[in-house]
Coordinates of C-alpha atoms and ligand atoms in Angstrom, one line a residue:
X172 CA 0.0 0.0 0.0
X173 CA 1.4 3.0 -0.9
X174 CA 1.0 5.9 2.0
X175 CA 2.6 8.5 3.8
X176 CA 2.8 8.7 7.7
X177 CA 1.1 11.5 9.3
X178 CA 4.3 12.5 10.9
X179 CA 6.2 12.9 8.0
X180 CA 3.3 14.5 5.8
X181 CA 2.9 17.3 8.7
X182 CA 6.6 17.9 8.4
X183 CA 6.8 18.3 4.6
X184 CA 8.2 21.4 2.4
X185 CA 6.1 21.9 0.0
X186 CA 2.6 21.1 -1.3
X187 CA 1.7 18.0 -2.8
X188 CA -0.8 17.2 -5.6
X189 CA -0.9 13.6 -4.5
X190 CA -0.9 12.5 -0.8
X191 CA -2.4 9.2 0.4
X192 CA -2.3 8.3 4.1
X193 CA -4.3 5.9 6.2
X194 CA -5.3 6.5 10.2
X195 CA -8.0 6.7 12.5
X196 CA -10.8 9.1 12.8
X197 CA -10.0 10.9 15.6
X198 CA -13.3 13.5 14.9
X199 CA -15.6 14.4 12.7
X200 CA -17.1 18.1 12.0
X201 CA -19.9 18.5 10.0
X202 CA -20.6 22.1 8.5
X203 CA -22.6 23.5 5.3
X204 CA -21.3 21.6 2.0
X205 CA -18.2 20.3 4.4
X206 CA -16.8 17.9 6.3
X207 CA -13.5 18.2 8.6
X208 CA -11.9 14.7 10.0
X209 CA -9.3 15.2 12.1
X210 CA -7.3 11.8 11.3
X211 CA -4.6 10.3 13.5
X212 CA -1.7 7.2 12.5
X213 CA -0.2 6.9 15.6
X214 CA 2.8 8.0 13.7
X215 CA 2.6 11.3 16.1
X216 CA 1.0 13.5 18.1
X217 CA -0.7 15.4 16.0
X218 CA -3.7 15.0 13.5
X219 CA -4.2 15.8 10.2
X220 CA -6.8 17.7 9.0
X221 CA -8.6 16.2 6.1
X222 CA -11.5 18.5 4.2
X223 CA -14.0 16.6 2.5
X224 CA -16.6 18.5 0.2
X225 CA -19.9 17.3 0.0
X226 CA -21.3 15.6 -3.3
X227 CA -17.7 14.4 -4.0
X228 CA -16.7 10.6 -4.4
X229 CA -14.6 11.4 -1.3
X230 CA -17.4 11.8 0.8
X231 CA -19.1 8.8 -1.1
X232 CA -16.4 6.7 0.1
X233 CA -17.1 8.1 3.8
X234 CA -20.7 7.7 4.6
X235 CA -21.2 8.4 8.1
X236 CA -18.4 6.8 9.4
X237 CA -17.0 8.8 12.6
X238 CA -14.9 8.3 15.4
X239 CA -12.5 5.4 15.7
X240 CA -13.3 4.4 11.7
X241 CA -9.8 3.3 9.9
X242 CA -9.8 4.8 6.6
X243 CA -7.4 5.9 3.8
X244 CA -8.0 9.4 2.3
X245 CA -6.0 10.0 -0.9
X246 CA -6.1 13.8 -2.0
X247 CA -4.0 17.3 -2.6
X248 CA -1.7 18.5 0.4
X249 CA -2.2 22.4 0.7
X250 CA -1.4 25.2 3.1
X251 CA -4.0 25.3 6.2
X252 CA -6.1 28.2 6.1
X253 CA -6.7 27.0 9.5
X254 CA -5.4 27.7 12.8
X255 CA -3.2 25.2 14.7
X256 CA -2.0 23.2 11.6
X257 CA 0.6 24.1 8.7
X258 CA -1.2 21.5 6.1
X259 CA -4.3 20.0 5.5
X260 CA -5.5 17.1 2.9
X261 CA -8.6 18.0 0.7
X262 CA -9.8 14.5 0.1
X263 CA -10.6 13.3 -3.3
X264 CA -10.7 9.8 -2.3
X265 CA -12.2 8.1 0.8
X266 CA -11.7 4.4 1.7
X267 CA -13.1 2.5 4.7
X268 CA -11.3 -0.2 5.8
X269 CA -13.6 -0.6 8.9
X270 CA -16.0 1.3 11.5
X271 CA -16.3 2.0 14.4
X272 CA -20.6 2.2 15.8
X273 CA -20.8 5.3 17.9
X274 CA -23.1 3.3 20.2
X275 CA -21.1 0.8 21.4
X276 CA -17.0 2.1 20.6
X277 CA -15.7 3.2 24.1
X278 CA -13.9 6.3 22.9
X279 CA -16.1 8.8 22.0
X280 CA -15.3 11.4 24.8
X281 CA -12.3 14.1 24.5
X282 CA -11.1 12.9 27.8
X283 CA -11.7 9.3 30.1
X284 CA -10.4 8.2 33.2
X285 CA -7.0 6.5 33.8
X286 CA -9.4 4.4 36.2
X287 CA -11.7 3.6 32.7
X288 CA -9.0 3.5 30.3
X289 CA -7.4 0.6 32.3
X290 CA -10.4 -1.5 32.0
X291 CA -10.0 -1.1 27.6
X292 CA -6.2 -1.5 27.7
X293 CA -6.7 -2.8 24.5
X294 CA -8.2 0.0 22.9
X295 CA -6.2 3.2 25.2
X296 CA -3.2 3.4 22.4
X297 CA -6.0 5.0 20.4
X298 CA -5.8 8.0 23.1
X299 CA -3.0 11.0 22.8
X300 CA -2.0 10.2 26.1
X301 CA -1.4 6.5 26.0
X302 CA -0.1 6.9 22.2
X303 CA 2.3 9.3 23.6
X304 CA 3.2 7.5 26.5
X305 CA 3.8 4.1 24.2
X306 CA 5.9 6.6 21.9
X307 CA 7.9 7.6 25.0
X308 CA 8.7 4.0 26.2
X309 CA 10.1 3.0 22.5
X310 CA 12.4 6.2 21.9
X311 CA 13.7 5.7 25.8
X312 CA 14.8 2.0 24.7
X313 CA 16.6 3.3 22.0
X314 CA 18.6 6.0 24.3
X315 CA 19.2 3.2 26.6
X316 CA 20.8 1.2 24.2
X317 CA 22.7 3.9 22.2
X318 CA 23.5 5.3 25.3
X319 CA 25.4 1.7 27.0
X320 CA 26.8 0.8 23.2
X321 CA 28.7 4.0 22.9
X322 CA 30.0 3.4 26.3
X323 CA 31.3 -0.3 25.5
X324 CA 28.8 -2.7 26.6
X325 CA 27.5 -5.3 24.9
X326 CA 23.7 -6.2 25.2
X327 CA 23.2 -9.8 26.3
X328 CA 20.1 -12.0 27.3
X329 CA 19.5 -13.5 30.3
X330 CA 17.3 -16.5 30.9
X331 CA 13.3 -15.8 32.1
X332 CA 13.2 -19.8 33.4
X333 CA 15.3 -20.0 36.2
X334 CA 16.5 -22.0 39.3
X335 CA 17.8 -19.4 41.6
X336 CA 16.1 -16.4 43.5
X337 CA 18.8 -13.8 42.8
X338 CA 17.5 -11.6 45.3
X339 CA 16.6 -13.6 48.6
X340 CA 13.8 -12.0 48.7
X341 CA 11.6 -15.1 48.2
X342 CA 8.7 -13.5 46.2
X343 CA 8.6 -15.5 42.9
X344 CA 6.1 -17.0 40.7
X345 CA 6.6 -20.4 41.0
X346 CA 6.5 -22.4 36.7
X347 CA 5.1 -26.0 36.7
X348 CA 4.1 -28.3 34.2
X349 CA 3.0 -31.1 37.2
X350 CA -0.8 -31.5 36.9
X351 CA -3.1 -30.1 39.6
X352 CA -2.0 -32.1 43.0
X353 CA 0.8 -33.8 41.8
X354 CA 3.5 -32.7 44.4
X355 CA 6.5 -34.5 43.7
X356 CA 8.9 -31.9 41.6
X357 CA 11.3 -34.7 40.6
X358 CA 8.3 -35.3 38.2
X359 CA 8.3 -31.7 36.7
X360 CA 9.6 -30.6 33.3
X361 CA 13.5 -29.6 34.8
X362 CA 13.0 -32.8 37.8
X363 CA 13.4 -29.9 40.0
X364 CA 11.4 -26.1 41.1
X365 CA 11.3 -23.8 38.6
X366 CA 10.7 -19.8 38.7
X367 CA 10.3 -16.7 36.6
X368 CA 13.3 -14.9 37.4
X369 CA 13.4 -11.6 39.6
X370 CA 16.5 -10.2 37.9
X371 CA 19.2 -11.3 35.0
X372 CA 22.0 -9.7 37.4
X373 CA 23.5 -13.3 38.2
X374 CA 23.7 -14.2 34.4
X375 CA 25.0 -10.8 33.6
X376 CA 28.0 -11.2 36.2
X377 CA 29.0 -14.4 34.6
X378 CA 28.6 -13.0 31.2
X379 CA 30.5 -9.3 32.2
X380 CA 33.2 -12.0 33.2
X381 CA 33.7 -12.8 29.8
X382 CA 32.5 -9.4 27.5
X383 CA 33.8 -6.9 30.2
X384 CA 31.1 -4.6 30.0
X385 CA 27.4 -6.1 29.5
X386 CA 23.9 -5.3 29.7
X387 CA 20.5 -6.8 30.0
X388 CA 17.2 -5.3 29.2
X389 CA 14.7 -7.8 29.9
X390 CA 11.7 -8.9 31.5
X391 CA 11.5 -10.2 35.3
X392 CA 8.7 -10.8 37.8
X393 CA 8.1 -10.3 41.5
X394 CA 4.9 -11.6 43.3
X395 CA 5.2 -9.2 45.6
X396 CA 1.6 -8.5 46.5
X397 CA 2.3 -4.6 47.1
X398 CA -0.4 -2.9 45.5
X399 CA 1.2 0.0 45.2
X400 CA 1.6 2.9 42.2
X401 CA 5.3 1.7 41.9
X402 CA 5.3 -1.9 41.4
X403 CA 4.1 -4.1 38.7
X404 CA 4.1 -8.4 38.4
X405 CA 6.0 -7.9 35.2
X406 CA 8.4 -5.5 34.3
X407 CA 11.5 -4.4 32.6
X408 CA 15.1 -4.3 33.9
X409 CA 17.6 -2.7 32.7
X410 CA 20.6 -4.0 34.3
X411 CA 24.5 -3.3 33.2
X412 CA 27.3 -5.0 34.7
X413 CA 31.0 -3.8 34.7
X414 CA 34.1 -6.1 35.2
X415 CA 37.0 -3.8 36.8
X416 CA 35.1 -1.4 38.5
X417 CA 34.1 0.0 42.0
X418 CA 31.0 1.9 43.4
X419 CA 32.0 5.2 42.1
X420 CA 32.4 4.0 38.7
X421 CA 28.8 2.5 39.0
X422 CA 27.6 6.0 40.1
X423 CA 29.1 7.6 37.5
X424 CA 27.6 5.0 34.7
X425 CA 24.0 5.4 36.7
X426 CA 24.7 9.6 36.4
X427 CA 25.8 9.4 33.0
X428 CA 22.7 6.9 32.3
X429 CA 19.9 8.9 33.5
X430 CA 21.9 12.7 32.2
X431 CA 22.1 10.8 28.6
X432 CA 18.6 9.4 28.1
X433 CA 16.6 12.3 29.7
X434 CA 18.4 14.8 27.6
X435 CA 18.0 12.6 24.5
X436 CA 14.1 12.0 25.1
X437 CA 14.1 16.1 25.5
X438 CA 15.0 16.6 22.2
X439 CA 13.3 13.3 20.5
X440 CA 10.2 13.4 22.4
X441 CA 9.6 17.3 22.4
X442 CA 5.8 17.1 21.3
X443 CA 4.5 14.1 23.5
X444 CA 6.5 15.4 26.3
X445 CA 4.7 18.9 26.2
X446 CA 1.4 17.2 26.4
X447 CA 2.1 15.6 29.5
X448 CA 3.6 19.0 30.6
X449 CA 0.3 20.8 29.5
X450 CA -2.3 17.9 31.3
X451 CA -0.5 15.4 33.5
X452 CA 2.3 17.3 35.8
X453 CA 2.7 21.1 35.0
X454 CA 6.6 22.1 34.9
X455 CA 7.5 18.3 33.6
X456 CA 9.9 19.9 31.4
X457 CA 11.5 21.9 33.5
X458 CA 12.0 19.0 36.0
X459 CA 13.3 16.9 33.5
X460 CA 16.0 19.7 32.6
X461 CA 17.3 19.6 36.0
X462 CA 17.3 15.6 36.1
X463 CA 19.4 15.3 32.4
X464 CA 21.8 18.4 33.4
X465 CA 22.1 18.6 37.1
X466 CA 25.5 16.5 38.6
X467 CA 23.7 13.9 41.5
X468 CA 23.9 14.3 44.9
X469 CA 25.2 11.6 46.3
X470 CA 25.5 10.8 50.4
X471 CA 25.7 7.4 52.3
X472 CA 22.7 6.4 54.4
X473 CA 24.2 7.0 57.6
X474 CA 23.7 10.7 56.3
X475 CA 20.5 9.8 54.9
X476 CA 19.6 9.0 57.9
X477 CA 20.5 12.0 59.9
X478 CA 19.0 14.2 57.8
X479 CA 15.6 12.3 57.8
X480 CA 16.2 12.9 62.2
X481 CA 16.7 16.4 61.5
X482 CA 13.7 17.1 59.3
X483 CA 11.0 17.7 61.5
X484 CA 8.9 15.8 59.0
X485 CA 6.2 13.6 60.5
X486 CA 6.9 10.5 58.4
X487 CA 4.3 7.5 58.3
X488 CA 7.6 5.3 59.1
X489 CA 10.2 7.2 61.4
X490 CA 13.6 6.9 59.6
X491 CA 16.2 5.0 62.0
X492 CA 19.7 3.6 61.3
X493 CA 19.0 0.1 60.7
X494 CA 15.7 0.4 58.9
X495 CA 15.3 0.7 55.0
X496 CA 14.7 3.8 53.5
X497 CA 10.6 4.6 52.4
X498 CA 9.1 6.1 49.6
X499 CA 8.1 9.1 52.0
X500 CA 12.2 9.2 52.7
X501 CA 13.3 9.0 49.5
X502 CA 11.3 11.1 48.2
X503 CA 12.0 13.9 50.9
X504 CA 15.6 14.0 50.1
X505 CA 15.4 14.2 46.5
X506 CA 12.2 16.2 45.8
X507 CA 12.3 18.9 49.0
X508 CA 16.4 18.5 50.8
X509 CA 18.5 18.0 47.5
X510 CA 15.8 18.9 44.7
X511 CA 17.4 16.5 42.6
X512 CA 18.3 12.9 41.8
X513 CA 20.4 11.6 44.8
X514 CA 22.2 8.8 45.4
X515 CA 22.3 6.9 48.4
X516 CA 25.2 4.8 49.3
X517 CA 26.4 1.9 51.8
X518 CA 23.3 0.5 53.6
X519 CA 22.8 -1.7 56.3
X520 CA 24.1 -5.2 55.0
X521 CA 21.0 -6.6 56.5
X522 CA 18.9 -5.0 54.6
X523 CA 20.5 -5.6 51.3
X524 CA 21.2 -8.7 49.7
X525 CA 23.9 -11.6 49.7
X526 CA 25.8 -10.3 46.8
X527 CA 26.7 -6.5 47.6
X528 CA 30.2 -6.1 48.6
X529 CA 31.0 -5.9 52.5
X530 CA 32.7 -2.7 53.8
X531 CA 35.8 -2.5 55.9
X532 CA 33.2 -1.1 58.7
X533 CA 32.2 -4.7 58.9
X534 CA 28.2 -2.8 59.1
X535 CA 27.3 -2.1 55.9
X536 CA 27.4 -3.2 52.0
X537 CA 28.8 -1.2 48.9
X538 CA 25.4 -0.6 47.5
X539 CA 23.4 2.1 46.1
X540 CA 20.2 3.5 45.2
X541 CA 19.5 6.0 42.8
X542 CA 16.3 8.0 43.8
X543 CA 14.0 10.5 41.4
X544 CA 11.9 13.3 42.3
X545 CA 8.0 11.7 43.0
X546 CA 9.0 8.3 42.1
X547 CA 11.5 7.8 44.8
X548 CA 13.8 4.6 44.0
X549 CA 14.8 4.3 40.0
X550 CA 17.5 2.6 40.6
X551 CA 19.2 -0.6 42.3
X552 CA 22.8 -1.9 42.1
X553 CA 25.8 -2.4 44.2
X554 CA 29.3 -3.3 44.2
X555 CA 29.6 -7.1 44.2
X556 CA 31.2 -9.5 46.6
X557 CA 34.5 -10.4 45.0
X558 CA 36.3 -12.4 47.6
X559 CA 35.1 -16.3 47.6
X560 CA 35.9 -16.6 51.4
X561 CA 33.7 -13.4 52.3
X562 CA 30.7 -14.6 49.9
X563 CA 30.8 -18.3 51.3
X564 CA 30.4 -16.9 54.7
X565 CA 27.7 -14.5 54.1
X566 CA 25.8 -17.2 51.6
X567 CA 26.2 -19.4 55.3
X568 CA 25.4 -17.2 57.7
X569 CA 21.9 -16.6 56.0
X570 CA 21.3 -20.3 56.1
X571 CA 21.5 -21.0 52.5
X572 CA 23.1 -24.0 50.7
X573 CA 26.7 -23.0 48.9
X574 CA 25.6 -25.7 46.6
X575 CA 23.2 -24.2 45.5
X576 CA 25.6 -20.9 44.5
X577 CA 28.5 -23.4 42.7
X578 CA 28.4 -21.5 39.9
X579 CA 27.9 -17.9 40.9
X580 CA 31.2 -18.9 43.5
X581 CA 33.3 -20.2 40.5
X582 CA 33.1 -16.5 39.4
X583 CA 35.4 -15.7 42.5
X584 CA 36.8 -18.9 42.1
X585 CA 38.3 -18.1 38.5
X586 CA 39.8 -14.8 37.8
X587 CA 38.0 -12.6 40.3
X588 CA 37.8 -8.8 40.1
X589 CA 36.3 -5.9 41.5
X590 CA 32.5 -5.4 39.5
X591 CA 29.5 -4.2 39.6
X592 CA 25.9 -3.2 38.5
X593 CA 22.6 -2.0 38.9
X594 CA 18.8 -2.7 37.5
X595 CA 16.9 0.5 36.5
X596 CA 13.3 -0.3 36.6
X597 CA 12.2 0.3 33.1
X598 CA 8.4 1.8 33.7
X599 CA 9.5 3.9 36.9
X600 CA 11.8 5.8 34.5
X601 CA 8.6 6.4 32.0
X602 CA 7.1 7.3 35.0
X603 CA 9.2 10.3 35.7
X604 CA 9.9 10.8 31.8
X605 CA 5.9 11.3 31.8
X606 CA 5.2 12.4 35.1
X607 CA 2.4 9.7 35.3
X608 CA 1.5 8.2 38.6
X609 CA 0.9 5.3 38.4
X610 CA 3.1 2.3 36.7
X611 CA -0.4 0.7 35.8
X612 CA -0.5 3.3 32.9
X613 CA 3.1 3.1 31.4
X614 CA 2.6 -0.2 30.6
X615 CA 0.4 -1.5 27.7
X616 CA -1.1 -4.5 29.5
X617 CA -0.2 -3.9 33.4
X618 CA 0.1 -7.6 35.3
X619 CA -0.8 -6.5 38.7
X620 CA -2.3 -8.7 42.0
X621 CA -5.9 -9.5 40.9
X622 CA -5.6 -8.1 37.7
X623 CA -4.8 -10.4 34.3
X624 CA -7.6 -9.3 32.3
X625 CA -5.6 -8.9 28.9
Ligands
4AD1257 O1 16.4 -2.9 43.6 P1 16.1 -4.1 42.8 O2 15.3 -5.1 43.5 O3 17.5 -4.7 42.3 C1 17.8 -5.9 41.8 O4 16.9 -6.7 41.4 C2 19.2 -6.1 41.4 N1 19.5 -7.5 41.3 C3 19.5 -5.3 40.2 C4 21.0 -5.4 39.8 O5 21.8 -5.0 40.5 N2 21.3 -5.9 38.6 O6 15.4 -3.7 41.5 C5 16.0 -2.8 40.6 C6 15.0 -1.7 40.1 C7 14.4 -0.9 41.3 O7 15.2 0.2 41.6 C8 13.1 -0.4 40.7 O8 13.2 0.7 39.8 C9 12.7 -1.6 39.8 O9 13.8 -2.4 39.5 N3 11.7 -2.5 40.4 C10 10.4 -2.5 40.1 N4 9.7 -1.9 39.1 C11 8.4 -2.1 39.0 N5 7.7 -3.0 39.8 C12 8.4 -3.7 40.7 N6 7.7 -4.7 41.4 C13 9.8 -3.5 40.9 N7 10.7 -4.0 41.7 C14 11.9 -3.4 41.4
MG1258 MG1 16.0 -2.0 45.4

């Protein structure tokens, strides 16, 4: 079929005596002797105007076909007398490919509910805010991965099936092919328990062992049944992993990260990021310019802590050495103390996981956590436990099985080194890129507790 996108027609030089494109009617005007369709591709933000006179075989071809109709309108592209719009398409030729019945099609409205929109997640990408939000996700992909190729690393994938709960944390989704009842796993399709995977981290270390400088952007799960605005079922992870590298370095690669894909989406994503700046969060773009230009704080969490003590702020959860950091916390200190992204340094090692590199203190872990204005926590990653005596211990004292680590320990058993990495959760950064609120509308279908409708 031979067509022009919407985005590139709205962009062109000069007029055209012979434009076809194809879309969705977005609206339909009717006036004396005229019709005005405002048609969208999803190629963009914007419509394009289509003017269809009556008694023509153009509006033949339409009929009454309105709202949420796919059609193909072939015709002359001429200057807008207009306002709002450079170019506009007088129809010659109208095609249907299919309606839409305004009785029963859901999007007749200008504006729905997030709360509605979510119950027709298969119809929302036909909404300027979804589209745009869907456009936003795809161009931040592509940042990601320019952004970590020109740097070195090498994209790699890590397995969705796994064995091992990288994170200790115990909240996986268990993957069976035993019938209903049947028990005994040595009957299952590995003779063994089986798990959607939390994280690709463990993979990627092995892998960064051999490439140097790796990343993974994949898909992982957590049951966790926090029904909160911040956590999904399923979601992305973006997850690099250095060879030859400390802390700082992974602070630096997190800065450089975050500075490099918000200033890219900036520039790239100008039009859809104005509309959330006009109707979701007023002064988006201006936030976002801090985020892509502005140099991180960056503090441990013993200072964290002290500053939390020394607020005055009456927090839901009192902040106290020894207890992880909340939302309510880490939002303070980067929204209202820093008013920027900050990074907090060497927790607790009890309240980190197995795998983050001990400190000489002997109290806390070489880990960090890179935290965004009104989302809080973007970010995850530490410095990892290099030295095969320290890890056995630690993998010990928590009561686990070093078996059951063989080959994460032959890492340290084999040309050791000093490494490290992080997970950026994929839909918290479309989150802030968008200033949406809730990680239920960044994601096309959104797995949730209770909620698999899709
Ligand atoms: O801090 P987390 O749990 O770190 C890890 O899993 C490490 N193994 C990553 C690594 O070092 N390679 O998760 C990393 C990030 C969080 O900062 C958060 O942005 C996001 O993943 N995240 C979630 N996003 C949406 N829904 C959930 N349930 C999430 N859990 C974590
Ligand atoms: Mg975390």
């Amino acid at each position: 079929m031979r067509k022009s996108l919407i985005k590139s027609i709205l962009s062109a030089e000069s007029p055209s005596q012979d434009v076809t494109v194809c879309g969705w009617i977005r609206t339909r005007r009717d006036g004396k002797g005229v019709t005005f369709l405002e048609l969208n591709d999803g190629s963009c933000l914007t419509n394009l105007q289509c003017v269809v006179d009556a008694g023509t075989p153009a509006a033949e071809g339409l009929g009454e076909s309105s709202t949420g109709s796919a059609v193909r309108v072939s015709g002359e592209l001429v200057p807008s007398p207009g306002k709002g719009q450079r170019w506009e398409v007088r129809a010659r030729e109208i095609f249907v490919f299919g309606g839409a019945d305004p009785e029963t099609y859901p999007l007749q409205k200008k504006r729905h509910s997030d709360e509605f929109l979510r119950t027709i997640a298969h119809l929302r990408p036909r909404t300027n805010k979804y589209s745009a939000a869907f456009r936003i996700r795809s161009r931040a992909a592509t940042a990601i991965h320019s952004y970590f190729q020109s740097e070195g690393f090498y994209q790699v994938h890590c397995p969705v099936l796994t064995g091992s709960d990288c994170e200790g944390a115990g909240e996986m989704f268990r993957v069976t092919t035993l019938p209903p009842g049947e028990k005994d796993l040595s009957k299952d399709f590995f003779n063994r328990s089986c798990q959607l995977t939390v994280s690709g981290q463990l993979e990627a270390e092995a892998l960064a062992m051999g490439l140097g400088r790796v990343y993974s952007f994949g898909t992982t799960f957590r049951a966790e049944n926090s029904n909160t605005p911040r956590h999904a079922a399923e979601f992305i992870m973006v997850e690099p992993e250095m060879a030859f590298a400390d802390l700082d370095d992974l602070q630096d690669l997190a800065e450089g990260l975050v500075h490099s894909v918000v200033g890219d989406l900036l520039k790239t994503c100008e039009e859809d990021i104005s509309l959330f700046d006009r109707f979701v969060e007023k002064g988006l773009v201006d936030r976002l310019r801090v985020i892509a230009e502005e140099p991180f704080a960056r503090i441990t969490y013993r200072e964290a802590v002290s500053i939390l003590e020394k607020s005055g702020r009456d927090f839901v959860y009192p902040a106290s050495y020894g207890v992880d950091l909340q939302t309510e916390h880490e939002r303070f200190l980067a929204e209202e103390y820093f008013g920027k992204t900050t990074i907090v340094t060497d927790y607790p090692r009890e309240i980190k996981a197995f795998y983050m590199r001990a400190n000489d203190d002997g109290e806390t872990v070489a880990a960090m956590d890179v935290l965004v204005p009104r989302i809080g926590e973007l970010i995850g990653g530490s410095q990892r436990e290099e030295r095969l005596d320290v890890l056995e211990h630690r993998i010990i004292e928590l009561g686990q099985q070093l078996s059951e680590y063989d080959w994460y320990l032959d890492l340290r058993r084999f040309g050791t080194n000093p490494h490290c990495g992080f997970g950026l959760g994929f839909e918290r950064l479309i989150m802030m890129l968008t200033g949406i609120g809730n990680i239920r509308d960044v994601i096309p279908f959104p797995r949730t507790p209770g909620n698999l409708a899709f």
